[in-house]
mmCIF file of C-alpha atoms in Angstrom:
data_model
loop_
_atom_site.group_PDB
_atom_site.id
_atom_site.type_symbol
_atom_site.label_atom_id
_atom_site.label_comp_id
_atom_site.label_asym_id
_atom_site.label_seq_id
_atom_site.Cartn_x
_atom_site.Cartn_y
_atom_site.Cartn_z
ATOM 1 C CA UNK S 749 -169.419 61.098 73.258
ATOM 2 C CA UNK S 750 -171.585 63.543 71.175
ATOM 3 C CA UNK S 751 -170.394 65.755 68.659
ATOM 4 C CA UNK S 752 -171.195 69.471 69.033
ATOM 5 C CA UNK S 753 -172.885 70.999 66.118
ATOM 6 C CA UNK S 754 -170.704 73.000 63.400
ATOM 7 C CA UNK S 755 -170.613 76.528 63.948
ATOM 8 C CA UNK S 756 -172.153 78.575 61.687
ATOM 9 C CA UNK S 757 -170.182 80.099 58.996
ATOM 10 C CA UNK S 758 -168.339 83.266 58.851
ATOM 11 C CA UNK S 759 -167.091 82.262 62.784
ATOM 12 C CA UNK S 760 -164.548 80.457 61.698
ATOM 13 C CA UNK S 761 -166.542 77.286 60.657
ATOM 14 C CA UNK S 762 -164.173 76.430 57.857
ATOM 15 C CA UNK S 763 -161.872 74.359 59.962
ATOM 16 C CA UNK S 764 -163.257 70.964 60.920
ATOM 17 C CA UNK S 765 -163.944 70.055 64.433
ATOM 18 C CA UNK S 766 -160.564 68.172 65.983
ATOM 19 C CA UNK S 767 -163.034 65.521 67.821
ATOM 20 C CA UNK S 768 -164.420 64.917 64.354
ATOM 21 C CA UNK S 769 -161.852 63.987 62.710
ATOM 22 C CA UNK S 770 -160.613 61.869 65.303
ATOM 23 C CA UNK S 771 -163.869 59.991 65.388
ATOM 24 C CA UNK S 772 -163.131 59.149 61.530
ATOM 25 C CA UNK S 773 -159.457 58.011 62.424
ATOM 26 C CA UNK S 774 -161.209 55.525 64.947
ATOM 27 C CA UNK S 775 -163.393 54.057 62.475
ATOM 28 C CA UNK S 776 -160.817 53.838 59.787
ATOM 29 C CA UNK S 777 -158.617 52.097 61.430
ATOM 30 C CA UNK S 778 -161.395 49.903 62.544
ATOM 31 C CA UNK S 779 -162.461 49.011 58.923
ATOM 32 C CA UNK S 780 -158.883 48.513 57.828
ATOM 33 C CA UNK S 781 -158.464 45.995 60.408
ATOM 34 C CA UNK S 782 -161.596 44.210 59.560
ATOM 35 C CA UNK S 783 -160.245 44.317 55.629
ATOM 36 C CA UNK S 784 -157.245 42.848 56.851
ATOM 37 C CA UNK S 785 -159.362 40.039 58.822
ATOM 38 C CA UNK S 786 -161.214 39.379 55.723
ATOM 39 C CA UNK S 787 -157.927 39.486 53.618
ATOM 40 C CA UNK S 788 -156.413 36.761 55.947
ATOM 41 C CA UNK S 789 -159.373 35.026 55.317
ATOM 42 C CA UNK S 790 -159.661 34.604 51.720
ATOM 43 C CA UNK S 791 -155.435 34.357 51.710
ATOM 44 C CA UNK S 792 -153.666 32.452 53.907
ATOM 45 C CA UNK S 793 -150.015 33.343 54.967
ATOM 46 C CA UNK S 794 -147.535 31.803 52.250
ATOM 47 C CA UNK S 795 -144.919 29.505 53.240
ATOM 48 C CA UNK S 796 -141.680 32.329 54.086
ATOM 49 C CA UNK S 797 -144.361 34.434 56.148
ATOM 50 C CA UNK S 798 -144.898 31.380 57.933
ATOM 51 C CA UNK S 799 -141.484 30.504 59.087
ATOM 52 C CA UNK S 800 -140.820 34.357 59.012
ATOM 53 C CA UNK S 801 -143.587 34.375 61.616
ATOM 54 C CA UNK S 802 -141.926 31.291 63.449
ATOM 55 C CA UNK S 803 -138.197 32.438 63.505
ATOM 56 C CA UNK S 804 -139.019 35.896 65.119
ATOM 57 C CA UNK S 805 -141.656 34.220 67.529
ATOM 58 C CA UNK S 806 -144.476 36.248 65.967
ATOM 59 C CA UNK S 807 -146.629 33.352 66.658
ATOM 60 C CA UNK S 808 -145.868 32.970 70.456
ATOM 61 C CA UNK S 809 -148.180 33.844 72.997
ATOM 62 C CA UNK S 810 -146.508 36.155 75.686
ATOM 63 C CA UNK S 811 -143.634 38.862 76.237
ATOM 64 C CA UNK S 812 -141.831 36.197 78.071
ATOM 65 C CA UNK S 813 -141.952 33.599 75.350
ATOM 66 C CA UNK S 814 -141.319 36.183 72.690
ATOM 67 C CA UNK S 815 -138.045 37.260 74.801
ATOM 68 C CA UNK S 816 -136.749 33.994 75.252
ATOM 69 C CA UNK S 817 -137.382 32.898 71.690
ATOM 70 C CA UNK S 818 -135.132 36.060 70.638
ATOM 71 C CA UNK S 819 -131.947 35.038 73.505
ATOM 72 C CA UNK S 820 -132.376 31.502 71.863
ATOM 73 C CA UNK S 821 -131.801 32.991 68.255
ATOM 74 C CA UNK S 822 -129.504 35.489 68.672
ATOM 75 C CA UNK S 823 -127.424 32.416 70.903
ATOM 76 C CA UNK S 824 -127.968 30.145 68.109
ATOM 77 C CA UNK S 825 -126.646 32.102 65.675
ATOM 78 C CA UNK S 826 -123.800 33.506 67.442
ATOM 79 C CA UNK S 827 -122.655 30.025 69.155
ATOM 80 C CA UNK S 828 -123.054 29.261 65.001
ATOM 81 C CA UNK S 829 -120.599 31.784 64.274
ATOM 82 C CA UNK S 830 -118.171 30.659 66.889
ATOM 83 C CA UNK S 831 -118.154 26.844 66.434
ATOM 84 C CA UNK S 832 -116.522 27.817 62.720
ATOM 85 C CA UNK S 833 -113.489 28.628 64.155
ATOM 86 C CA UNK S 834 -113.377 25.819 66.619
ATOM 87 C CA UNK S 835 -113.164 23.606 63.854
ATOM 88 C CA UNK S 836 -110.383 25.021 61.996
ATOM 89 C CA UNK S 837 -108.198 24.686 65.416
ATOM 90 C CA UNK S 838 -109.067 21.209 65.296
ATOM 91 C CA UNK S 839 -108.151 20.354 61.622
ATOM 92 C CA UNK S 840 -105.454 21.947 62.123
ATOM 93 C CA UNK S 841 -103.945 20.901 65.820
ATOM 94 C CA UNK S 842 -105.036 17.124 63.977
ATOM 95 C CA UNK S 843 -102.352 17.575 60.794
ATOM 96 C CA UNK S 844 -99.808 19.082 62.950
ATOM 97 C CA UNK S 845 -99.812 15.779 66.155
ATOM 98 C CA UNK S 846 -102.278 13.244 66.682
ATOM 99 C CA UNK S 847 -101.827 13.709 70.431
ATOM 100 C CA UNK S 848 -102.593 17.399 69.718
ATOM 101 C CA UNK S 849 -105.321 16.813 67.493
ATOM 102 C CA UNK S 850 -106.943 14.727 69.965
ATOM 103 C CA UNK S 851 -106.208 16.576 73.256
ATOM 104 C CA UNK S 852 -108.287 20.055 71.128
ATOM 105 C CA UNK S 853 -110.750 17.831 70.189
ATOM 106 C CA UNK S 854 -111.494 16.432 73.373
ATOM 107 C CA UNK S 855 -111.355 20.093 75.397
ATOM 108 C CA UNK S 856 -113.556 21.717 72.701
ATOM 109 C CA UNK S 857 -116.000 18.348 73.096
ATOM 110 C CA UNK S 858 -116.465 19.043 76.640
ATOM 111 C CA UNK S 859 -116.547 23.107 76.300
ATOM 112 C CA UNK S 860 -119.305 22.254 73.425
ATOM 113 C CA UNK S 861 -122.363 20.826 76.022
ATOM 114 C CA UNK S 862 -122.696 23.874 78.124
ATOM 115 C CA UNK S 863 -123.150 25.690 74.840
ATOM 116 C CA UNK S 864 -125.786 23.371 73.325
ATOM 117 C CA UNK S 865 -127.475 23.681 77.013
ATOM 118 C CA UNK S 866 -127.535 27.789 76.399
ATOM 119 C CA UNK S 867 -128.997 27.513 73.523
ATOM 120 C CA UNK S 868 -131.697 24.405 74.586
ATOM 121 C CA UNK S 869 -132.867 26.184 78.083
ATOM 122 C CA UNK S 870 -134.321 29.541 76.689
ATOM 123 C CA UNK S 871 -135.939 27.548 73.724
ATOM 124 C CA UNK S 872 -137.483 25.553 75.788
ATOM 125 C CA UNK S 873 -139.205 28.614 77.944
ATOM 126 C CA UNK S 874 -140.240 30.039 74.751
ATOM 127 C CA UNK S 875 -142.085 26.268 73.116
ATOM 128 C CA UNK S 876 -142.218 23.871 76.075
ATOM 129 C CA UNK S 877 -144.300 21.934 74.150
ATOM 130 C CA UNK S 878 -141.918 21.213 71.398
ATOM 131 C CA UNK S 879 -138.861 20.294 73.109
ATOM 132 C CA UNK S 880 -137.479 18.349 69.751
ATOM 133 C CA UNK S 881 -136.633 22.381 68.354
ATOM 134 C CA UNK S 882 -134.530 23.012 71.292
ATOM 135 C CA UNK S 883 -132.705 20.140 70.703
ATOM 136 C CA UNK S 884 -132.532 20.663 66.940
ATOM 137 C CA UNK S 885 -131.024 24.257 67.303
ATOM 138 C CA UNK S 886 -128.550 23.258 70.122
ATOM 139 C CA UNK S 887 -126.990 20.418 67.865
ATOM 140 C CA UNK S 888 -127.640 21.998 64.575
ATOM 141 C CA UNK S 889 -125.698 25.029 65.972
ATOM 142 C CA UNK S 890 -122.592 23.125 66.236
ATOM 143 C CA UNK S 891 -122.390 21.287 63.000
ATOM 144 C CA UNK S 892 -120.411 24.904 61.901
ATOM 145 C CA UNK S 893 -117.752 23.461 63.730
ATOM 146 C CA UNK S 894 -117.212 20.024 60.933
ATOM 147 C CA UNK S 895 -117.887 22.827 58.374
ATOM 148 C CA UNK S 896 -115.015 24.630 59.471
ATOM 149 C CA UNK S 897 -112.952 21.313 60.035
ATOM 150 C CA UNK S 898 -113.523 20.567 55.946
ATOM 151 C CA UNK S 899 -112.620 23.722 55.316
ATOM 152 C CA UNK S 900 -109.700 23.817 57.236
ATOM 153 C CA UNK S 901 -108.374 20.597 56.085
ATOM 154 C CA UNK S 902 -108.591 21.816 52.233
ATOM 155 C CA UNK S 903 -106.969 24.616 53.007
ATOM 156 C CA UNK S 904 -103.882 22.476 55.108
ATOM 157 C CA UNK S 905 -104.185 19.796 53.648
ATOM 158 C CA UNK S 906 -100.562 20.144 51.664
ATOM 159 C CA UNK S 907 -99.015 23.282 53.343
ATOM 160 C CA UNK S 908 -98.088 23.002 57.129
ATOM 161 C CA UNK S 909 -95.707 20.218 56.639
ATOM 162 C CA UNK S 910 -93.913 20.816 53.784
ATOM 163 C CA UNK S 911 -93.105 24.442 54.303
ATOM 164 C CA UNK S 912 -92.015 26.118 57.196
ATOM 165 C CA UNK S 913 -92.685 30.017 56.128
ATOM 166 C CA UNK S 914 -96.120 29.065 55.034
ATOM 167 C CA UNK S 915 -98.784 31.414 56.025
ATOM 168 C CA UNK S 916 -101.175 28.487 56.344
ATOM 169 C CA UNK S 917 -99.173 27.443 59.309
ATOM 170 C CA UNK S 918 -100.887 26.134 62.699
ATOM 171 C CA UNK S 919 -99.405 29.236 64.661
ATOM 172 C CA UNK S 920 -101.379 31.305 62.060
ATOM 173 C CA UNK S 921 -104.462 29.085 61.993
ATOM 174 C CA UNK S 922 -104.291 29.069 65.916
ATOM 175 C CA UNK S 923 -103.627 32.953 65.369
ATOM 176 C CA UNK S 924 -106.776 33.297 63.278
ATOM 177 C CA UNK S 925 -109.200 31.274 65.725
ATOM 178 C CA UNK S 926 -108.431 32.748 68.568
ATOM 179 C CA UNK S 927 -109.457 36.291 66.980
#
């Protein structure tokens, strides 16, 4: 596209041509990209805009991957969230009865593998090459559950039996877990 020649002045020449300027935006922006180029060149990515990169799935390839690398986050971290509590109800259904203990622990076991699965299928859409991640974040997502166990248990640990008006009791634990 060719520019039309400035008009001459005193008809209204003192106000640049729109298509002008716009031809200067275009090849601004195409020299700042090339300076970044060169920039990314000379200085590599550090270390946290790496993994920055990684976690937000910066670094995958299409919409699809980048959509089901986000599901696979935001299920990691909120299964995360969720297996804490899970682990205080078993703590503390395990001081109050064995039988009890072990009757939660089993249900919340079995409940547990469909939610490793949720988190394993849409990390594997997003890196099916690097299935070891999927099963990293699946497991990895319930280890808040022993977290919350400890934490339970030094919490417990001298309260539920010895005093019935406690407010660390397992109705109020139970109370607390289930939200």
């Amino acid at each position: 596209r060719r520019l039309a020649p400035p008009p001459p002045p005193g008809d209204g020449g003192d106000r640049p041509d729109p298509r002008l300027k716009e031809a200067q935006q275009r090849l601004g922006g195409v020299q700042r990209s090339q300076q970044q180029q060169q920039r990314q060149q000379h200085y590599p990515p550090s270390r946290a805009q790496s993994f920055q990169s990684w976690a937000s799935g910066e670094d995958l390839d299409t919409k699809d991957q980048r959509r089901a690398w986000r599901v696979a986050m935001l299920l990691f971290v909120s299964l995360m969230v969720h297996n804490f509590p899970e682990g205080l109800a078993v703590s503390a259904a395990a001081l109050e009865a064995d039988k009890l203990g072990i009757t939660v622990t089993i249900g919340i076991a079995i409940h547990n593998i469909p939610e490793g699965i949720a988190i394993a299928v849409p990390c594997l859409a997003a890196r099916p090459d690097s299935p070891w991640i999927s099963f990293a974040l699946a497991s990895f997502s319930g280890l808040a559950e022993p977290l919350g166990a400890f934490v339970s248990l030094l919490f417990l640990r001298g309260f539920g039996k010895t005093e019935k008006d406690s407010w660390l009791s397992l109705e109020n634990v139970l109370a607390f877990v289930a939200g």
